[in-house]
Each structure stands twice: as C-alpha cells, then as structure tokens.
Amino acid sequence: MEQAFKTVGKPVRKKDAMQLLLGKPAYVDDITPANALVVKVLRSPHAHAWIEGIKKDTALKVPGIVGIYTYEDVPQKRFTMAGQTYPEPSPYDRLLLDQRVRFVGDAVAIVAGETEKAVDKALRMIKVQYQVLEPVLDFRTAKDNPILVHPEDNWKALCEVGADNRRNLCASEESGDGDVDAVFADCEEIVEHSYHVKACQQAMMETFRTYTEIDRYGRLHVISSTQIVFHCRRIIANALDIPKSMVRVEKPRIGGGFGAKQTVVAEVYPAFVTWKTKRPAKMIYSRKECQTAGSPRHEMEVHVKLGASKEGKIRALELYTLSNTGAYGEHGPTTVGLSGHKSIPLYTGGLEAHRFRYDVVYTNVQSAGAYRGYGATQGLFALESAVNELAERLHMDPLKLREKNIVREGMVMPAYYGETANACALDRCIARCRELFHWEEKAPVRDMGNGKVRTAGVALAMQGSCISGLDVGSATVKLGDEGFYNLIIGAADMGTGCDTILAQMAAECLECPVEEIQVFGADTDASPYDSGSYASSTTYITGKAVETACEELKGNLCKIAAGMMGCADTDVEFTGDGVRRLDGSGFVTRSEIAQKSMAFNQIPAQTTATHTSPVSPPPYMVGMVEIELDKETGKVEVLDYTAVVDCGTPVNPNLARIQTEGGLVQGIGMALYENVTYQPSGKISENSLMQYKIPTRLDMGHLQVEFESSYEPTGPFGAKSIGEIVINTPAPALAHAIYKATGVWHRTLPITPEKILMGLEDE
C-alpha cells in the first residue's frame, strides 16, 4: 500500500552538489598524482590485419620512454571486457594485445613514458609491418561468412548463448508463445518492415580514464571512472593473469557513463604498465579514441511483423533482430534480448502469439557495448513505429489503438519471462500525457503557411528494474560517534544521484534527516559486494538492501540500548533520536548508544544486508512530441516533448525529472542528429564531436515531465527503476511525426534533413 513518507519522495539536494558546483577535486584526474607515467595505445589503421613485425628500437630511445609493450609481452589468456556477473555471457575473445587486429582503432602496442610529449613522439616512431586481411564490414553478410573475425582456438564462451566463433556468431536464440503462423494467417492487417539503428555513442563529458599504482601491500590499486568496481577487479586480474586478491578498484565521482563505463575500456592498459614497472600510471582517452575505440550502442536491424484485426486488436507479433557486436563480444549476447523481451510485452492485452529470434554477429568494426536502453531502445523504435503505421492504415487514433492492446496491471506477460505486471500505470500515463500535451489539438497536421507544417507523434516504452534472478545489491549501515550513520555501498553514482536516493531511503528507515547519513562508495576493499550500476538496478536492488540493513541495525541498536537500561529488547522501541522503554521509564540517545557500542560491547552497531530479486518489475512511459518541419530544407524543430513515466514511487522527484529530461535529449539526438558512417576501409568518419553531432539544450524546445505513480510491492518503498526507460520513446515518436508531416516512413536512424528533403524512404 502507498503511504506518506518523510524523506522518500522529496526533492532532496544531491549529496555531492556543492563540491561539484564549487569545482572541488572530484574526478579521476583531479584526485590522482600528476606525475604518473603517461600511457597511450598505438592503434591499428586497418580493419583486419595480421601483425608480422613491430620495430620499436628507435622509439625506445626517445628520452622519457619507460616501456613499449606488444602482443609478445602480454598473457595469452583470453578474457572479456564486459562488466557482467561471472560467468559472463559475453565470450572470452580478447587479449590485452593480439597479433590479429580486428578493427580500425584496435590496440597494437602500449607505450608508457614520463611525459605526454615523449609518448606521442614514440608512437610516431614505432614501425609495424602488417599483412592486411579482407575484413567483414557489413553485418548483414557476417553470419557464416568464410572470413572469420575470431578464428583462434582459445576463444571460448562460458555460457550457452548460441555462440560459435566458426560462424562469426556471438549469440543466437529463438523463443515464443502460441502458434504465430496460424494467427498471422487469420489476421486482416499485416505490417512488416525492417528498422535500422546505428552504433550511437554515449558521448559522456568525462572520457574513459584510469589511474593505477602499487599500494603499500604490493597490490595493484586502480582508481577509475567505472560503473562496475567489482567486475572491473575480476577483468583486470583476468587480463593480467594475476590473483584477484592482488587488485583493488575504487571509483571517485564519474563524469557520465550511460553504460559506456560498464565495459573495461581503458583500465587494463595502465594496470598492465603499473604491474610491469611498479610505477604509477594514468591513461586518459581522447575524444577521438572514445568515438573510434570506445563501447557504443549495438547497431541493430530489427525486422517486425505485426498482425491485427480491422478493429485494431494486435493478435500476433514476430521480431527478428540482427545485432552487430563488432570486433569483440562485449554485451553482445545480453543487449539483443531486450529488443524483443522489452518491446513485445507492451501489447500483452490482446496478443495471442509471439515469436522472437535473434543473431549477434562479429564484424571488423569498433566493438559495441552497453548504452542506456541496452537493446530495448532499438526494439522499441521498430515495434512502436510498426504500431503507429498500423494506426495510420486503420485511420485510428494511435492512442485509442494502444488503449485496446496495452499491458495492464495484473496481466501476465508471456513475452517478459512470464512475469506479472504487479504495478502498471501505463493506462494512466497515456491519459495524463494526452491531457498535458493537448494531443487532440497538436496531433493533426497543420500548415503554418510559410513552407512549414506542425504535427505530433507518440510512442510507449517499458524497461526493467534489474537482471532478475542474477543482480545482487548490498549495503552496510553503521552508527558512528555522536550518532550519525555511515552508508557504505558498492553501486556507482555516475551522476544519477544514487548516493542521494539511497541516503534518502536510509534516512526514511532510520527516522533521521538525510544530512545525518554519510555515504561512501564504491571500493572493492571497503564496500559490500554489488553487481554495479547498470540494468537500472540500483534503486530497486541496492535500495532494498539499504532498507533491510537499516531494519536490522535498528534491532541491534535496540538490543544495545536495552542492555544500557537493564531491560529486555522486547521492552524498547526505536524512535529515530534514540531508543525508549515502552513504559516511558527510560530513554537513551543515538549518541549514547554509539558511545556504548565502542566500550565493553559485543552487539554490532553496524549491519550489512544483501538483496536480489527473482523478478524485474518494468517501469512504463509515454512520450509525445510536437515538431515543426520545414518542407524547403527538411529541418525538424522539436517544439514540445511531454513524457509521463511510471517508475513506481519516485524516490527523489527532482532527480527523476532530470534523469527523464537527459534521456529524452539523448533519444532525440539519436533520432535526428547522431550518425555513424564507415569509409570503405572500415574507418569511422565521425571521430570527434565536430562531426558526430549531439543536441544542445537549444535544440530541444519545451520538455515537460510528470510521473504517474504506482506501488511496486517488491521494491523499496514501492519504487521501480527510471534510469534507462527514458531514452526509448523519442525515436519512434519523431519518426511518427515526420511521417505525418511528409507521408514518408523513415526506418533508419538518424532521420536527417537531407533524407527528409529528398523524400527517401528507408527500406
């Protein structure tokens, strides 16, 4: 049941707000020594090649150069850079440095020196002899191609995901429910198309960066901008082939991640240098490296077949997703599933049958990774576009069409692992968004009389709140001197505000001001184990661990206080300020309990709780966009974007609103501006933010965000997630509005002015 909260649900200021606003040291480069060795990587100019020889003698003579390392110097034990729970579904297909290079930008040599100038000079002087091989650049031709991206014998997949390196397959699977073919045969309307989403970049402000040193115990100490300290520890140990006990990883503030930093992109290189030289080292990626050797969204082509009645009942759905993992398999087997499992269940209402198939293929392009939305973004662009096309064909309001078919509270979702929608306000989200946006007024196409037209589009979305049956969150809460609390977590706040919202939950449980909760995280030596900040799991999973730890701590504090007052712990109650006897005859403050806990005491004044969940309750969202389209130039201006989100209980409405606005901007950028094109050589053309266009606040028009609360019984204080769902509605909503303005469906992103002006229909 919903209830009134004192701290949860309030717009509390972020814990780190003032430090960041005042420009105090916070990020990796701020808090680590400036005299560390500079580490950079020499990168391949070829999409596919075999290194026949590397001449480094001259480069080693450059004053200040400490070491140049090649494939001959590194362990020959394959690993994955994907930050996932062991055993990772992503194949073990990487070496620190390999004799075979697999994309333009792949690592060839590691150079370490005293100064950046020396390292840059040495990089220019290394001579590499390549045997250039034919690459696989088109992911549509990769499966069973005679050219193999990973022909090596020591490639291995730890999990059964349908991977086969001899077929260029990183993953493959089929699932479904009902007799799809029979239902399609009986449908009066069929919509069938393919939709293409390119490998968009996260473009976070802080590039990949890591500092490494040997600590006073001879262990490798890593300070990195990472979302996954515990997974990072395992990956570095695997890459260096050293015991995991010899690695400690911590993260400071993170200047944005959006999933990019769920992959260990930069960490292994300075770690290798420090382990070899026993000297501190630091690597900072340039923006060019982020654009060409990072971990972008998986390029996917999603084929949708939708069957419906003339009355608009969606009876059958079939999705086939072809995903391009690039040169390595990071997150390849896991992103692809979301394209179907987090799109098809939206239409559970009348669905009689569904089928979902996918293949994930290796190619000789930049390796993909995790990016907010994690595959659901691509699937929802495809499915929501198809639903909008059905509405146009039936001459039906797309909101009314959806109201006939959407999942509603209490429904079982066969396409979502058979889970039940325990908390679902999607119907209320549609109604509220219609009202806020003034849908009836803005949806019709209006000629503005100056070559411009205005109209609107709509889309729905869902996501998850964790990886069900897998993710683990933990929290330690302890009472300190004078009665304040320490909250120690292993989740990573990457600007999302999780330090703050978890502190709000602790304050709610412990009945104290949020200022009395001091948050620390994340550090593999000091934090309790947490899978990390990804899969939208922090609020839902780690939040529940915080709630449990606080309840256990209150019980312990009552026991300590009862001993102080000479009574049984059943005779006392926790009051927030302290503990009092139920009969009113005694009271001890938190400060007094803290003092007692440190003298002749054997009851812990700290507790650690761990939580996991067999389910992953979906958040839901509705997005509506109004555009003005210039028919003379093809330019699209976003005038208004209204979004209504069901994330259960919004723990901090201000932070939830900022999350939503940020996700909308990223989604709009993906739909209209952000393009990735490959030259015939396999080189990416958009290697800086001059070429790779991301939107600014001035490109956005009016953003309006509201929440329709539901109460998720398995979540902390009724909360579900919000981090990823918010990026998913802009692309299909904009494609819908552009169709209404021009009569052309665009099925490949981005939808640029050139495409619109030329009236090119994407197939």
Coordinates of N, CA and C in Angstrom, one line a residue, residues 238-388:
N238 N 42.0 -11.0 -14.7 CA 42.0 -12.0 -15.8 C 42.9 -11.5 -16.9
A239 N 42.9 -10.2 -17.2 CA 43.7 -9.7 -18.3 C 45.2 -9.8 -18.0
L240 N 45.6 -9.5 -16.7 CA 47.0 -9.6 -16.3 C 47.4 -11.0 -15.9
D241 N 46.4 -11.9 -15.7 CA 46.6 -13.2 -15.3 C 47.3 -13.2 -13.9
I242 N 46.7 -12.5 -13.0 CA 47.2 -12.4 -11.6 C 46.0 -12.7 -10.6
P243 N 46.3 -13.0 -9.4 CA 45.2 -13.3 -8.5 C 44.3 -12.1 -8.2
K244 N 43.0 -12.3 -8.1 CA 42.1 -11.2 -7.9 C 42.3 -10.5 -6.6
S245 N 42.9 -11.3 -5.6 CA 43.2 -10.7 -4.3 C 44.3 -9.6 -4.4
M246 N 45.0 -9.5 -5.5 CA 46.0 -8.6 -5.7 C 45.6 -7.3 -6.4
V247 N 44.2 -7.2 -6.6 CA 43.7 -6.0 -7.2 C 42.6 -5.3 -6.4
R248 N 42.8 -4.0 -6.2 CA 41.8 -3.2 -5.5 C 41.3 -2.1 -6.5
V249 N 40.0 -2.0 -6.6 CA 39.4 -1.0 -7.6 C 38.5 0.0 -6.8
E250 N 38.6 1.3 -7.0 CA 37.7 2.2 -6.5 C 37.4 3.3 -7.5
K251 N 36.2 3.9 -7.3 CA 35.8 4.9 -8.3 C 35.6 6.2 -7.5
P252 N 36.0 7.4 -8.0 CA 35.6 8.7 -7.5 C 34.3 9.1 -8.1
R253 N 34.0 10.4 -8.2 CA 32.9 10.9 -9.0 C 33.1 10.4 -10.4
I254 N 32.0 10.2 -11.1 CA 32.1 9.8 -12.5 C 31.4 10.9 -13.4
G255 N 32.1 11.3 -14.4 CA 31.5 12.4 -15.2 C 30.7 11.9 -16.4
G256 N 29.7 11.0 -16.0 CA 28.9 10.4 -17.0 C 29.4 9.1 -17.4
G257 N 28.4 8.2 -17.7 CA 28.8 6.8 -18.1 C 27.8 6.3 -19.2
F258 N 26.5 6.3 -18.8 CA 25.4 5.9 -19.7 C 25.6 4.5 -20.2
G259 N 26.4 3.7 -19.5 CA 26.6 2.3 -19.9 C 28.0 2.1 -20.5
A260 N 28.6 3.2 -21.1 CA 29.9 3.0 -21.7 C 30.9 2.5 -20.7
K261 N 30.8 2.9 -19.4 CA 31.8 2.5 -18.4 C 31.3 1.3 -17.6
Q262 N 30.4 0.5 -18.3 CA 30.2 -0.9 -17.8 C 31.1 -1.8 -18.6
T263 N 31.9 -1.3 -19.5 CA 32.9 -2.1 -20.1 C 34.3 -1.5 -19.7
V264 N 35.2 -2.4 -19.5 CA 36.6 -2.0 -19.0 C 37.4 -1.6 -20.2
V265 N 37.2 -0.3 -20.7 CA 37.7 0.1 -21.9 C 39.2 0.5 -21.7
A266 N 39.5 1.3 -20.7 CA 40.8 1.9 -20.6 C 41.6 1.2 -19.4
E267 N 41.0 0.6 -18.5 CA 41.6 0.2 -17.3 C 42.8 -0.8 -17.4
V268 N 42.7 -1.7 -18.4 CA 43.7 -2.8 -18.4 C 45.1 -2.2 -18.9
Y269 N 45.1 -1.2 -19.6 CA 46.4 -0.7 -20.2 C 47.3 -0.1 -19.1
P270 N 46.9 0.9 -18.3 CA 47.7 1.4 -17.3 C 48.0 0.4 -16.2
A271 N 47.0 -0.5 -16.0 CA 47.2 -1.6 -15.0 C 48.3 -2.5 -15.4
F272 N 48.4 -2.8 -16.7 CA 49.5 -3.6 -17.1 C 50.8 -2.9 -17.0
V273 N 50.9 -1.6 -17.3 CA 52.1 -0.9 -17.2 C 52.6 -0.8 -15.7
T274 N 51.6 -0.5 -14.8 CA 52.0 -0.5 -13.4 C 52.5 -1.8 -12.8
W275 N 51.8 -2.9 -13.2 CA 52.2 -4.2 -12.8 C 53.6 -4.6 -13.3
K276 N 53.9 -4.1 -14.5 CA 55.2 -4.4 -15.1 C 56.3 -3.5 -14.4
T277 N 56.0 -2.3 -14.3 CA 57.1 -1.3 -13.9 C 57.1 -1.0 -12.4
K278 N 56.0 -1.3 -11.7 CA 55.7 -1.0 -10.3 C 55.7 0.5 -10.1
R279 N 55.4 1.3 -11.2 CA 55.3 2.7 -11.1 C 53.8 3.2 -11.3
P280 N 53.4 4.3 -10.7 CA 52.1 4.8 -11.0 C 51.9 5.2 -12.5
A281 N 50.7 4.9 -13.0 CA 50.4 5.2 -14.4 C 49.0 5.7 -14.6
K282 N 48.8 6.5 -15.7 CA 47.5 7.0 -15.9 C 47.2 7.0 -17.4
M283 N 46.0 6.7 -17.8 CA 45.6 6.7 -19.1 C 44.3 7.6 -19.2
I284 N 44.3 8.5 -20.2 CA 43.1 9.4 -20.4 C 42.8 9.3 -21.9
Y285 N 41.6 8.8 -22.2 CA 41.2 8.7 -23.6 C 41.0 10.1 -24.2
S286 N 41.4 10.3 -25.4 CA 41.0 11.5 -26.1 C 39.5 11.3 -26.6
R287 N 38.9 12.4 -27.0 CA 37.5 12.2 -27.6 C 37.6 11.4 -28.8
K288 N 38.6 11.5 -29.6 CA 38.7 10.7 -30.9 C 38.7 9.2 -30.5
E289 N 39.5 8.8 -29.4 CA 39.5 7.4 -29.0 C 38.1 7.0 -28.5
C290 N 37.4 7.8 -27.8 CA 36.1 7.5 -27.3 C 35.2 7.2 -28.5
Q291 N 35.3 8.0 -29.6 CA 34.5 7.8 -30.8 C 34.8 6.6 -31.6
T292 N 36.1 6.2 -31.6 CA 36.5 5.2 -32.5 C 37.0 3.9 -31.9
A293 N 37.3 3.9 -30.5 CA 37.7 2.7 -29.8 C 37.0 2.7 -28.4
G294 N 35.8 3.0 -28.4 CA 35.0 3.0 -27.1 C 34.1 1.8 -27.0
S295 N 32.9 2.0 -26.6 CA 31.9 0.9 -26.5 C 30.5 1.4 -26.8
P296 N 30.2 1.7 -28.0 CA 28.9 2.3 -28.4 C 27.8 1.4 -28.3
R297 N 26.6 1.9 -28.6 CA 25.4 1.1 -28.7 C 25.5 0.1 -29.8
H298 N 24.9 -1.1 -29.7 CA 25.0 -2.1 -30.7 C 24.1 -1.7 -31.9
E299 N 24.7 -1.7 -33.1 CA 24.0 -1.5 -34.3 C 23.0 -2.7 -34.4
M300 N 21.8 -2.4 -34.7 CA 20.8 -3.5 -34.9 C 19.9 -3.2 -36.0
E301 N 19.5 -4.3 -36.7 CA 18.4 -4.2 -37.7 C 17.3 -5.1 -37.1
V302 N 16.2 -4.5 -36.9 CA 15.1 -5.3 -36.3 C 13.9 -5.4 -37.3
H303 N 13.6 -6.7 -37.6 CA 12.5 -6.9 -38.6 C 11.3 -7.2 -37.8
V304 N 10.2 -6.5 -38.0 CA 9.0 -6.6 -37.3 C 7.9 -7.1 -38.2
K305 N 7.1 -8.1 -37.7 CA 5.9 -8.5 -38.4 C 4.8 -8.4 -37.4
L306 N 3.8 -7.6 -37.7 CA 2.7 -7.4 -36.8 C 1.3 -7.8 -37.4
G307 N 0.6 -8.6 -36.8 CA -0.7 -9.0 -37.3 C -1.9 -8.5 -36.4
A308 N -2.9 -7.9 -37.1 CA -4.0 -7.3 -36.3 C -5.3 -7.5 -37.1
S309 N -6.4 -7.3 -36.3 CA -7.7 -7.2 -36.9 C -8.1 -5.8 -37.4
K310 N -9.1 -5.7 -38.2 CA -9.5 -4.4 -38.7 C -10.0 -3.5 -37.6
E311 N -10.3 -4.0 -36.5 CA -10.8 -3.2 -35.3 C -9.6 -2.7 -34.5
G312 N -8.4 -3.2 -34.9 CA -7.2 -2.7 -34.2 C -6.7 -3.6 -33.1
K313 N -7.1 -4.8 -33.0 CA -6.6 -5.7 -32.0 C -5.3 -6.4 -32.5
I314 N -4.2 -6.1 -31.8 CA -2.9 -6.7 -32.2 C -2.9 -8.1 -31.7
R315 N -2.9 -9.1 -32.6 CA -3.0 -10.5 -32.3 C -1.7 -11.3 -32.3
A316 N -0.8 -10.9 -33.2 CA 0.5 -11.6 -33.3 C 1.6 -10.7 -33.6
L317 N 2.8 -11.0 -33.0 CA 4.0 -10.2 -33.2 C 5.1 -11.1 -33.4
E318 N 6.0 -10.8 -34.4 CA 7.2 -11.5 -34.6 C 8.3 -10.5 -34.8
L319 N 9.4 -10.7 -34.1 CA 10.6 -9.9 -34.2 C 11.8 -10.7 -34.5
Y320 N 12.6 -10.3 -35.5 CA 13.9 -10.9 -35.7 C 15.0 -9.8 -35.6
T321 N 15.9 -9.9 -34.7 CA 17.0 -8.9 -34.5 C 18.3 -9.4 -34.9
L322 N 18.9 -8.6 -35.8 CA 20.3 -8.9 -36.2 C 21.2 -7.8 -35.6
S323 N 22.0 -8.2 -34.6 CA 22.8 -7.3 -33.9 C 24.3 -7.4 -34.2
N324 N 25.0 -6.2 -34.3 CA 26.4 -6.2 -34.7 C 27.2 -5.9 -33.5
T325 N 27.9 -6.9 -33.0 CA 28.7 -6.7 -31.8 C 30.1 -6.1 -32.1
G326 N 30.4 -6.1 -33.4 CA 31.7 -5.6 -33.8 C 32.8 -6.6 -33.6
A327 N 34.0 -6.1 -33.3 CA 35.2 -6.9 -33.3 C 35.2 -7.9 -32.1
Y328 N 34.6 -7.5 -31.0 CA 34.6 -8.3 -29.8 C 33.2 -8.4 -29.2
G329 N 32.9 -9.3 -28.3 CA 31.6 -9.7 -28.0 C 31.0 -9.0 -26.7
E330 N 31.6 -7.9 -26.2 CA 31.1 -7.3 -25.0 C 29.6 -7.0 -25.1
H331 N 28.9 -7.6 -24.2 CA 27.4 -7.3 -24.1 C 26.6 -7.8 -25.3
G332 N 27.3 -8.4 -26.2 CA 26.5 -8.9 -27.4 C 25.4 -9.8 -27.1
P333 N 25.6 -10.9 -26.3 CA 24.5 -11.8 -26.0 C 23.4 -11.3 -25.1
T334 N 23.7 -10.2 -24.4 CA 22.7 -9.7 -23.4 C 21.9 -8.5 -23.9
T335 N 22.5 -7.6 -24.7 CA 21.7 -6.5 -25.2 C 20.6 -6.9 -26.1
V336 N 20.9 -7.9 -26.9 CA 19.9 -8.3 -28.0 C 18.6 -8.7 -27.5
G337 N 18.6 -9.4 -26.4 CA 17.3 -10.0 -25.8 C 16.3 -8.9 -25.5
L338 N 16.8 -7.7 -25.1 CA 15.9 -6.7 -24.7 C 15.1 -6.1 -25.9
S339 N 15.7 -6.3 -27.1 CA 15.0 -5.7 -28.3 C 13.6 -6.4 -28.4
G340 N 13.5 -7.6 -28.0 CA 12.2 -8.3 -28.1 C 11.5 -8.4 -26.7
H341 N 12.2 -8.8 -25.7 CA 11.6 -9.0 -24.4 C 11.1 -7.7 -23.7
K342 N 11.6 -6.6 -24.2 CA 11.1 -5.3 -23.6 C 10.5 -4.4 -24.6
S343 N 9.9 -5.1 -25.6 CA 9.0 -4.3 -26.5 C 7.7 -5.1 -26.7
I344 N 7.8 -6.4 -27.0 CA 6.6 -7.2 -27.3 C 5.6 -7.2 -26.1
P345 N 6.1 -7.3 -24.8 CA 5.2 -7.3 -23.7 C 4.3 -6.1 -23.5
L346 N 4.6 -5.0 -24.2 CA 3.8 -3.8 -24.1 C 2.4 -4.1 -24.6
Y347 N 2.3 -5.0 -25.5 CA 1.0 -5.3 -26.2 C 0.4 -6.7 -25.7
T348 N 0.6 -7.0 -24.5 CA 0.1 -8.2 -23.9 C -1.4 -8.3 -24.0
G349 N -2.1 -7.1 -24.0 CA -3.6 -7.0 -23.8 C -4.4 -8.0 -24.7
G350 N -4.1 -8.0 -26.0 CA -4.8 -8.9 -26.9 C -4.0 -9.9 -27.6
L351 N -2.7 -10.0 -27.2 CA -1.7 -10.8 -28.0 C -2.0 -12.3 -27.8
E352 N -2.2 -13.0 -29.0 CA -2.4 -14.4 -28.9 C -1.2 -15.2 -29.1
A353 N -0.2 -14.7 -29.8 CA 1.0 -15.4 -30.1 C 2.2 -14.5 -30.4
H354 N 3.4 -14.9 -30.1 CA 4.6 -14.1 -30.5 C 5.8 -15.0 -30.7
R355 N 6.7 -14.5 -31.5 CA 7.9 -15.2 -31.8 C 9.1 -14.2 -31.8
F356 N 10.2 -14.5 -31.2 CA 11.3 -13.6 -31.1 C 12.6 -14.4 -31.4
R357 N 13.3 -14.0 -32.4 CA 14.5 -14.6 -32.8 C 15.6 -13.6 -32.9
Y358 N 16.9 -14.0 -32.7 CA 18.0 -13.1 -32.9 C 19.3 -13.8 -33.2
D359 N 20.1 -13.0 -33.9 CA 21.5 -13.4 -34.2 C 22.4 -12.2 -33.8
V360 N 23.5 -12.5 -33.2 CA 24.5 -11.4 -32.9 C 25.8 -11.8 -33.6
V361 N 26.3 -10.9 -34.4 CA 27.4 -11.3 -35.3 C 28.7 -10.5 -35.0
Y362 N 29.8 -11.1 -35.2 CA 31.1 -10.4 -35.2 C 31.3 -9.8 -36.6
T363 N 31.9 -8.5 -36.5 CA 32.4 -7.9 -37.8 C 33.7 -7.1 -37.4
N364 N 34.3 -6.6 -38.4 CA 35.6 -5.9 -38.3 C 35.3 -4.4 -38.1
V365 N 34.5 -4.0 -37.2 CA 34.3 -2.6 -36.8 C 34.4 -2.5 -35.3
Q366 N 34.4 -1.2 -34.8 CA 34.5 -0.9 -33.4 C 33.6 -1.8 -32.6
S367 N 34.1 -2.4 -31.5 CA 33.3 -3.2 -30.6 C 32.3 -2.4 -29.9
A368 N 31.1 -3.0 -29.9 CA 29.9 -2.4 -29.2 C 30.0 -2.7 -27.7
G369 N 29.0 -2.1 -26.9 CA 29.0 -2.3 -25.5 C 27.6 -2.0 -25.0
A370 N 27.6 -1.4 -23.8 CA 26.3 -1.1 -23.1 C 26.0 0.4 -23.3
Y371 N 24.8 0.7 -23.6 CA 24.3 2.1 -23.7 C 22.9 2.1 -23.2
R372 N 22.6 3.1 -22.3 CA 21.3 3.3 -21.8 C 20.2 2.8 -22.7
G373 N 19.3 2.0 -22.2 CA 18.3 1.3 -23.0 C 18.7 -0.1 -23.4
Y374 N 19.9 -0.3 -23.7 CA 20.6 -1.7 -23.8 C 19.8 -2.6 -24.7
G375 N 19.5 -2.2 -25.9 CA 18.8 -3.1 -26.8 C 17.3 -2.8 -26.8
A376 N 16.7 -2.5 -25.7 CA 15.2 -2.1 -25.7 C 15.0 -0.9 -26.6
T377 N 15.9 0.0 -26.7 CA 15.8 1.2 -27.5 C 15.6 0.9 -28.9
Q378 N 16.4 -0.1 -29.4 CA 16.4 -0.5 -30.8 C 15.0 -1.2 -31.1
G379 N 14.7 -2.1 -30.2 CA 13.4 -2.9 -30.4 C 12.2 -2.0 -30.4
L380 N 12.2 -1.0 -29.5 CA 11.0 -0.2 -29.3 C 10.9 0.8 -30.5
F381 N 12.0 1.3 -31.0 CA 11.9 2.1 -32.3 C 11.2 1.3 -33.4
A382 N 11.6 0.0 -33.5 CA 11.0 -0.8 -34.5 C 9.5 -1.1 -34.3
L383 N 9.2 -1.6 -33.1 CA 7.8 -2.0 -32.8 C 6.9 -0.9 -32.7
E384 N 7.3 0.2 -32.0 CA 6.4 1.4 -31.9 C 6.1 2.0 -33.3
S385 N 7.1 2.0 -34.1 CA 6.9 2.5 -35.5 C 5.9 1.7 -36.2
A386 N 6.0 0.4 -36.1 CA 5.0 -0.5 -36.7 C 3.6 -0.3 -36.2
V387 N 3.5 -0.1 -34.9 CA 2.2 0.1 -34.3 C 1.6 1.5 -34.8
N388 N 2.5 2.5 -34.9 CA 2.0 3.8 -35.4 C 1.6 3.6 -36.9

